C-alpha cells in the first residue's frame, strides 16, 4: 500500500472536519512498525503558500559592496524561512555544501512561536507542532544540499530525541555522521548529573560522502606543504629536517593553534605500535632526547612509528607530552585519527565569552540571548567545507554563521559564500543580524575604545521575501517574470547590471543585461524583442555562452529564433522553470473557484 497516496486522498476528502481528518491520518501513521509518529498541525505560512508564490526582493540601500571585485556575495534574507527556502530551491537546489541551523529548542518558555502564538510547556500538541514545523523545513533543506553536503543542527534535551528520529527519517539513518556536545554553562544541578550542555547533530546527504570528511587541519596542511617544498630542493635528509625546524620556529605564531590534527604522513598517530597501518614496518630508528635531562628516551622495541621530521614538527608545535625525565617515552597529547573523532572532541566551549564578544560589537549593549560561539562554527566550517563552498543558515539569529564564514575566509584565503535567513520579529533582522555583520565588515570600536579592523573583502546583499498570486494565469505569469530578476542574479551569482547590450541601449521594462568578467546573463521580459536580440548576437563576440532567460507562455525557450547562435547561448524559458521547481516543494495549490482569466 502506498501510504503517502492514501494520506493525500484523506487530505482531499470533502465533508470531514479538521479533527476527523487528523484522526484518520493519525490512525494511518500508527500502522508504522517503527519510527516517529506525530499529529500534523496546520501552519499558517504553509496555508499561504497554497495560494501564493514567494520571490525575493532586494533592499538595495542596505547592500554593503566591497571594493574587492573577487569578494564573495553573501545574502541576508528577511522573512519567514519556509517562504525563503522555497525561493532558494530555484536558486540553490543541490548547491549548498554546509547547512548550520540553531532552531527554537521548544523549551516551553516563549522560545518557539507557532502561528504567531508561543507554545508553552502545557500545550498538549507542543511536540507535534515543533515536529510539523521542522519536518517541512528539513525536507526542503535536504534538496538544497549538494551531493557532498552536510547539515549541522543545534538542539538541547527538550527535542533532541525527537529531532534524531526526524532526521533519520528525512536524511536516512545511515547518513547520520555523529552528535557533538557543546558545554553551555557551569553545572549547578543538584542531582550531580551534568545537564548544562547542548547537542549538534550532523547528517550528510549521501552515506558514500562520509569518506570525504577525513581532512587535515590547517596547521598540518601548512607543514606538509612546506615539507614538500623543502624536499624538492634535492638536499640531504638532515638539511631538510633543519630547514623545516627553522621554518616552524619562525612561523609558529602564524600556524593555526589546533590541538587536534592528522599527522604529516596521514597514516596514524605517534606510537610504538607495529600494526599494519605503520608506513615503515620495521619502525624508524633514531634517538629522542628529553628536553630537560638531554638523555635518550627509551625506544620501542620495533622502532618509532613516525620519521623524525614528523615527530619534530609536532614537538615544535607543543603537541608532545614529555615525562618528568628520560625514563618515559614521549607521546602526542591528542590522538585523533578520523574525522568522526575530531568532530566529537572539538566542541566543548563556554558561551559566556561569546555573549561578551557580541556585546562588544554593539558597544556593550546586550542584543541577543545565547549567541552561538563564533569559534565553534568557524572550526566546523573549516572542517566540513571547501574554500569555495556555499553555507546556509535559515535560523540565522544574531548572524554568527556569516561572521564565522567571513573570519574563516580571511584565515585561509577562502571564497565561501553564506546565506542567512531570519524573520524580523522584534526587528532582529534589521537591528541585530544585519547591523552585527555590517560592523564586522566595516570595522567597529569596542566599549574599551579598541578598533577592530573590518573584514572588508566581503559583499552583503539584503533581501525580503515577497508573495505573488500562485494561480497560473497569463497575467500572473507576467508578474512572476517581472519579479524574478533578483532570483536569477542570486542563481547566477551575477549582479553587475549593464545599460546596453551589443552597443544597443536597453529598456529595462523589456530586457536587462548583467555582466562580470567573462560571465553574461540576459533577461528578456518582452517576447516580441527576441528576434532583435538574436540578430545582435550574430555579430557579437562571446568568450563564454550567455545565459538567456526569456518570457514564454508555454515554456518553449524560442530555440528556433536563436538557431544561428545556439553555440553562443544557453536558453531558459520563464516563468515555467520556476513553476517546475516550486511545484516539487510547495503544498498542494488552492485555486479560486471563479477564476475568469483563461489559463495559458
PDB file of C-alpha atoms in Angstrom, residues 279-457:
ATOM      1  CA  UNK A 279      54.102   3.052   6.804  1.00  0.00           C
ATOM      2  CA  UNK A 280      57.552   1.807   7.868  1.00  0.00           C
ATOM      3  CA  UNK A 281      57.001  -1.802   9.115  1.00  0.00           C
ATOM      4  CA  UNK A 282      60.453  -2.030  10.659  1.00  0.00           C
ATOM      5  CA  UNK A 283      59.951   1.214  12.578  1.00  0.00           C
ATOM      6  CA  UNK A 284      62.222   4.263  12.499  1.00  0.00           C
ATOM      7  CA  UNK A 285      65.498   4.172  14.412  1.00  0.00           C
ATOM      8  CA  UNK A 286      66.679   7.443  15.929  1.00  0.00           C
ATOM      9  CA  UNK A 287      67.340   8.901  19.370  1.00  0.00           C
ATOM     10  CA  UNK A 288      64.897  11.251  21.102  1.00  0.00           C
ATOM     11  CA  UNK A 289      66.485  13.371  23.825  1.00  0.00           C
ATOM     12  CA  UNK A 290      64.460  14.507  26.813  1.00  0.00           C
ATOM     13  CA  UNK A 291      64.242  18.344  26.748  1.00  0.00           C
ATOM     14  CA  UNK A 292      65.360  18.684  30.395  1.00  0.00           C
ATOM     15  CA  UNK A 293      67.820  15.838  31.059  1.00  0.00           C
ATOM     16  CA  UNK A 294      69.059  15.734  27.448  1.00  0.00           C
ATOM     17  CA  UNK A 295      69.301  11.956  27.746  1.00  0.00           C
ATOM     18  CA  UNK A 296      67.810   9.428  25.312  1.00  0.00           C
ATOM     19  CA  UNK A 297      64.273   8.274  25.982  1.00  0.00           C
ATOM     20  CA  UNK A 298      63.623   4.500  25.696  1.00  0.00           C
ATOM     21  CA  UNK A 299      62.929   3.346  22.146  1.00  0.00           C
ATOM     22  CA  UNK A 300      60.067   0.997  21.291  1.00  0.00           C
ATOM     23  CA  UNK A 301      61.325  -2.495  20.548  1.00  0.00           C
ATOM     24  CA  UNK A 302      60.027  -2.271  16.982  1.00  0.00           C
ATOM     25  CA  UNK A 303      61.176   1.303  16.357  1.00  0.00           C
ATOM     26  CA  UNK A 304      59.380   4.634  16.230  1.00  0.00           C
ATOM     27  CA  UNK A 305      56.300   4.785  14.040  1.00  0.00           C
ATOM     28  CA  UNK A 306      56.979   8.235  12.573  1.00  0.00           C
ATOM     29  CA  UNK A 307      60.050   9.594  10.792  1.00  0.00           C
ATOM     30  CA  UNK A 308      61.975  12.123  12.841  1.00  0.00           C
ATOM     31  CA  UNK A 309      60.755  15.118  10.814  1.00  0.00           C
ATOM     32  CA  UNK A 310      57.155  14.277  11.696  1.00  0.00           C
ATOM     33  CA  UNK A 311      57.859  13.912  15.395  1.00  0.00           C
ATOM     34  CA  UNK A 312      59.857  17.140  15.424  1.00  0.00           C
ATOM     35  CA  UNK A 313      57.101  19.133  13.694  1.00  0.00           C
ATOM     36  CA  UNK A 314      54.665  18.123  16.455  1.00  0.00           C
ATOM     37  CA  UNK A 315      57.177  18.868  19.184  1.00  0.00           C
ATOM     38  CA  UNK A 316      57.783  22.355  17.808  1.00  0.00           C
ATOM     39  CA  UNK A 317      54.031  22.973  17.944  1.00  0.00           C
ATOM     40  CA  UNK A 318      53.889  21.943  21.603  1.00  0.00           C
ATOM     41  CA  UNK A 319      51.893  18.795  20.924  1.00  0.00           C
ATOM     42  CA  UNK A 320      54.296  16.282  22.532  1.00  0.00           C
ATOM     43  CA  UNK A 321      53.677  15.167  26.120  1.00  0.00           C
ATOM     44  CA  UNK A 322      57.004  14.568  27.909  1.00  0.00           C
ATOM     45  CA  UNK A 323      57.570  12.611  31.107  1.00  0.00           C
ATOM     46  CA  UNK A 324      59.411  14.037  34.122  1.00  0.00           C
ATOM     47  CA  UNK A 325      62.646  12.533  32.839  1.00  0.00           C
ATOM     48  CA  UNK A 326      64.025  10.369  30.040  1.00  0.00           C
ATOM     49  CA  UNK A 327      62.632   7.158  31.535  1.00  0.00           C
ATOM     50  CA  UNK A 328      59.177   7.752  29.989  1.00  0.00           C
ATOM     51  CA  UNK A 329      58.507   7.578  26.278  1.00  0.00           C
ATOM     52  CA  UNK A 330      57.066  10.835  24.854  1.00  0.00           C
ATOM     53  CA  UNK A 331      53.640  10.742  23.253  1.00  0.00           C
ATOM     54  CA  UNK A 332      51.246  13.060  21.431  1.00  0.00           C
ATOM     55  CA  UNK A 333      48.766  14.972  23.577  1.00  0.00           C
ATOM     56  CA  UNK A 334      45.756  14.124  21.464  1.00  0.00           C
ATOM     57  CA  UNK A 335      45.145  11.053  19.346  1.00  0.00           C
ATOM     58  CA  UNK A 336      42.825  11.971  16.522  1.00  0.00           C
ATOM     59  CA  UNK A 337      42.807   9.540  13.617  1.00  0.00           C
ATOM     60  CA  UNK A 338      39.431  10.079  11.985  1.00  0.00           C
ATOM     61  CA  UNK A 339      37.122  12.929  11.164  1.00  0.00           C
ATOM     62  CA  UNK A 340      34.459  11.488  13.441  1.00  0.00           C
ATOM     63  CA  UNK A 341      36.740  11.549  16.481  1.00  0.00           C
ATOM     64  CA  UNK A 342      37.925  15.013  15.524  1.00  0.00           C
ATOM     65  CA  UNK A 343      34.406  16.395  15.392  1.00  0.00           C
ATOM     66  CA  UNK A 344      33.295  14.709  18.600  1.00  0.00           C
ATOM     67  CA  UNK A 345      36.245  16.069  20.502  1.00  0.00           C
ATOM     68  CA  UNK A 346      36.485  19.669  19.331  1.00  0.00           C
ATOM     69  CA  UNK A 347      33.158  21.023  20.627  1.00  0.00           C
ATOM     70  CA  UNK A 348      33.465  21.991  24.267  1.00  0.00           C
ATOM     71  CA  UNK A 349      33.173  25.685  24.824  1.00  0.00           C
ATOM     72  CA  UNK A 350      31.516  28.054  27.297  1.00  0.00           C
ATOM     73  CA  UNK A 351      29.022  30.587  25.934  1.00  0.00           C
ATOM     74  CA  UNK A 352      29.830  33.419  28.299  1.00  0.00           C
ATOM     75  CA  UNK A 353      32.795  34.662  26.266  1.00  0.00           C
ATOM     76  CA  UNK A 354      30.629  34.549  23.154  1.00  0.00           C
ATOM     77  CA  UNK A 355      27.950  36.778  24.682  1.00  0.00           C
ATOM     78  CA  UNK A 356      30.601  39.352  25.612  1.00  0.00           C
ATOM     79  CA  UNK A 357      32.139  39.242  22.126  1.00  0.00           C
ATOM     80  CA  UNK A 358      28.748  40.006  20.563  1.00  0.00           C
ATOM     81  CA  UNK A 359      28.123  42.729  23.130  1.00  0.00           C
ATOM     82  CA  UNK A 360      31.437  44.368  22.176  1.00  0.00           C
ATOM     83  CA  UNK A 361      30.236  44.725  18.571  1.00  0.00           C
ATOM     84  CA  UNK A 362      27.183  46.635  19.882  1.00  0.00           C
ATOM     85  CA  UNK A 363      29.211  48.910  22.188  1.00  0.00           C
ATOM     86  CA  UNK A 364      28.463  46.889  25.315  1.00  0.00           C
ATOM     87  CA  UNK A 365      24.727  46.525  24.713  1.00  0.00           C
ATOM     88  CA  UNK A 366      23.234  43.047  25.092  1.00  0.00           C
ATOM     89  CA  UNK A 367      21.116  42.499  21.978  1.00  0.00           C
ATOM     90  CA  UNK A 368      20.735  38.722  21.791  1.00  0.00           C
ATOM     91  CA  UNK A 369      20.495  35.880  24.306  1.00  0.00           C
ATOM     92  CA  UNK A 370      22.787  32.864  23.989  1.00  0.00           C
ATOM     93  CA  UNK A 371      24.512  33.520  20.646  1.00  0.00           C
ATOM     94  CA  UNK A 372      26.440  30.578  19.211  1.00  0.00           C
ATOM     95  CA  UNK A 373      30.237  30.649  19.656  1.00  0.00           C
ATOM     96  CA  UNK A 374      31.896  32.131  16.587  1.00  0.00           C
ATOM     97  CA  UNK A 375      34.988  29.949  17.070  1.00  0.00           C
ATOM     98  CA  UNK A 376      32.966  26.731  17.196  1.00  0.00           C
ATOM     99  CA  UNK A 377      31.193  27.465  13.908  1.00  0.00           C
ATOM    100  CA  UNK A 378      34.440  28.565  12.302  1.00  0.00           C
ATOM    101  CA  UNK A 379      36.016  25.214  13.225  1.00  0.00           C
ATOM    102  CA  UNK A 380      33.010  23.332  11.906  1.00  0.00           C
ATOM    103  CA  UNK A 381      33.064  25.189   8.598  1.00  0.00           C
ATOM    104  CA  UNK A 382      36.825  24.771   8.306  1.00  0.00           C
ATOM    105  CA  UNK A 383      36.384  21.048   8.646  1.00  0.00           C
ATOM    106  CA  UNK A 384      33.209  20.480   6.632  1.00  0.00           C
ATOM    107  CA  UNK A 385      33.589  22.948   3.757  1.00  0.00           C
ATOM    108  CA  UNK A 386      35.971  23.669   0.925  1.00  0.00           C
ATOM    109  CA  UNK A 387      37.238  27.158   0.204  1.00  0.00           C
ATOM    110  CA  UNK A 388      34.520  27.753  -2.401  1.00  0.00           C
ATOM    111  CA  UNK A 389      31.596  26.217  -0.525  1.00  0.00           C
ATOM    112  CA  UNK A 390      28.139  27.721  -0.064  1.00  0.00           C
ATOM    113  CA  UNK A 391      26.987  27.794   3.579  1.00  0.00           C
ATOM    114  CA  UNK A 392      23.333  28.264   4.617  1.00  0.00           C
ATOM    115  CA  UNK A 393      21.704  29.131   7.942  1.00  0.00           C
ATOM    116  CA  UNK A 394      17.910  29.549   7.874  1.00  0.00           C
ATOM    117  CA  UNK A 395      17.575  30.220  11.613  1.00  0.00           C
ATOM    118  CA  UNK A 396      20.176  32.977  11.489  1.00  0.00           C
ATOM    119  CA  UNK A 397      19.510  34.706  14.826  1.00  0.00           C
ATOM    120  CA  UNK A 398      22.310  37.159  15.548  1.00  0.00           C
ATOM    121  CA  UNK A 399      24.189  36.181  12.362  1.00  0.00           C
ATOM    122  CA  UNK A 400      27.074  34.191  13.854  1.00  0.00           C
ATOM    123  CA  UNK A 401      27.191  31.889  10.817  1.00  0.00           C
ATOM    124  CA  UNK A 402      28.098  34.729   8.449  1.00  0.00           C
ATOM    125  CA  UNK A 403      30.590  36.191  10.927  1.00  0.00           C
ATOM    126  CA  UNK A 404      32.297  32.794  11.258  1.00  0.00           C
ATOM    127  CA  UNK A 405      32.327  32.297   7.477  1.00  0.00           C
ATOM    128  CA  UNK A 406      33.963  35.663   6.818  1.00  0.00           C
ATOM    129  CA  UNK A 407      36.522  35.098   9.568  1.00  0.00           C
ATOM    130  CA  UNK A 408      37.435  31.679   8.154  1.00  0.00           C
ATOM    131  CA  UNK A 409      37.774  33.131   4.649  1.00  0.00           C
ATOM    132  CA  UNK A 410      40.232  35.665   5.993  1.00  0.00           C
ATOM    133  CA  UNK A 411      42.257  32.952   7.737  1.00  0.00           C
ATOM    134  CA  UNK A 412      42.637  30.557   4.831  1.00  0.00           C
ATOM    135  CA  UNK A 413      42.059  32.755   1.774  1.00  0.00           C
ATOM    136  CA  UNK A 414      38.727  31.083   1.042  1.00  0.00           C
ATOM    137  CA  UNK A 415      35.829  32.354  -1.065  1.00  0.00           C
ATOM    138  CA  UNK A 416      32.934  30.766   0.841  1.00  0.00           C
ATOM    139  CA  UNK A 417      29.511  32.321   0.327  1.00  0.00           C
ATOM    140  CA  UNK A 418      26.995  32.492   3.150  1.00  0.00           C
ATOM    141  CA  UNK A 419      23.203  32.754   3.015  1.00  0.00           C
ATOM    142  CA  UNK A 420      21.323  33.837   6.149  1.00  0.00           C
ATOM    143  CA  UNK A 421      17.551  33.691   6.643  1.00  0.00           C
ATOM    144  CA  UNK A 422      15.689  35.101   9.629  1.00  0.00           C
ATOM    145  CA  UNK A 423      12.370  36.744  10.358  1.00  0.00           C
ATOM    146  CA  UNK A 424      12.213  40.304  11.631  1.00  0.00           C
ATOM    147  CA  UNK A 425      10.452  39.601  14.912  1.00  0.00           C
ATOM    148  CA  UNK A 426      11.352  42.420  17.309  1.00  0.00           C
ATOM    149  CA  UNK A 427      13.356  43.872  14.372  1.00  0.00           C
ATOM    150  CA  UNK A 428      16.046  41.242  14.875  1.00  0.00           C
ATOM    151  CA  UNK A 429      16.974  41.018  11.191  1.00  0.00           C
ATOM    152  CA  UNK A 430      17.340  44.760  10.694  1.00  0.00           C
ATOM    153  CA  UNK A 431      18.810  45.732  14.045  1.00  0.00           C
ATOM    154  CA  UNK A 432      20.852  42.682  15.090  1.00  0.00           C
ATOM    155  CA  UNK A 433      21.677  40.284  12.243  1.00  0.00           C
ATOM    156  CA  UNK A 434      22.313  42.997   9.678  1.00  0.00           C
ATOM    157  CA  UNK A 435      23.948  45.535  11.985  1.00  0.00           C
ATOM    158  CA  UNK A 436      26.275  42.957  13.512  1.00  0.00           C
ATOM    159  CA  UNK A 437      27.656  41.815  10.177  1.00  0.00           C
ATOM    160  CA  UNK A 438      27.739  45.361   8.812  1.00  0.00           C
ATOM    161  CA  UNK A 439      30.057  46.304  11.680  1.00  0.00           C
ATOM    162  CA  UNK A 440      32.124  43.145  11.252  1.00  0.00           C
ATOM    163  CA  UNK A 441      32.623  44.041   7.570  1.00  0.00           C
ATOM    164  CA  UNK A 442      33.254  47.758   8.085  1.00  0.00           C
ATOM    165  CA  UNK A 443      35.092  47.560  11.422  1.00  0.00           C
ATOM    166  CA  UNK A 444      33.972  48.748  14.843  1.00  0.00           C
ATOM    167  CA  UNK A 445      35.147  50.178  18.164  1.00  0.00           C
ATOM    168  CA  UNK A 446      34.753  48.124  21.367  1.00  0.00           C
ATOM    169  CA  UNK A 447      33.487  49.646  24.656  1.00  0.00           C
ATOM    170  CA  UNK A 448      37.171  49.922  25.684  1.00  0.00           C
ATOM    171  CA  UNK A 449      37.887  52.131  22.684  1.00  0.00           C
ATOM    172  CA  UNK A 450      39.785  49.484  20.738  1.00  0.00           C
ATOM    173  CA  UNK A 451      39.289  49.488  16.978  1.00  0.00           C
ATOM    174  CA  UNK A 452      38.602  46.088  15.370  1.00  0.00           C
ATOM    175  CA  UNK A 453      39.608  46.009  11.711  1.00  0.00           C
ATOM    176  CA  UNK A 454      36.756  45.194   9.340  1.00  0.00           C
ATOM    177  CA  UNK A 455      36.606  42.145   7.072  1.00  0.00           C
ATOM    178  CA  UNK A 456      36.252  44.389   4.044  1.00  0.00           C
ATOM    179  CA  UNK A 457      36.717  41.730   1.346  1.00  0.00           C
TER     180      UNK A 457
END
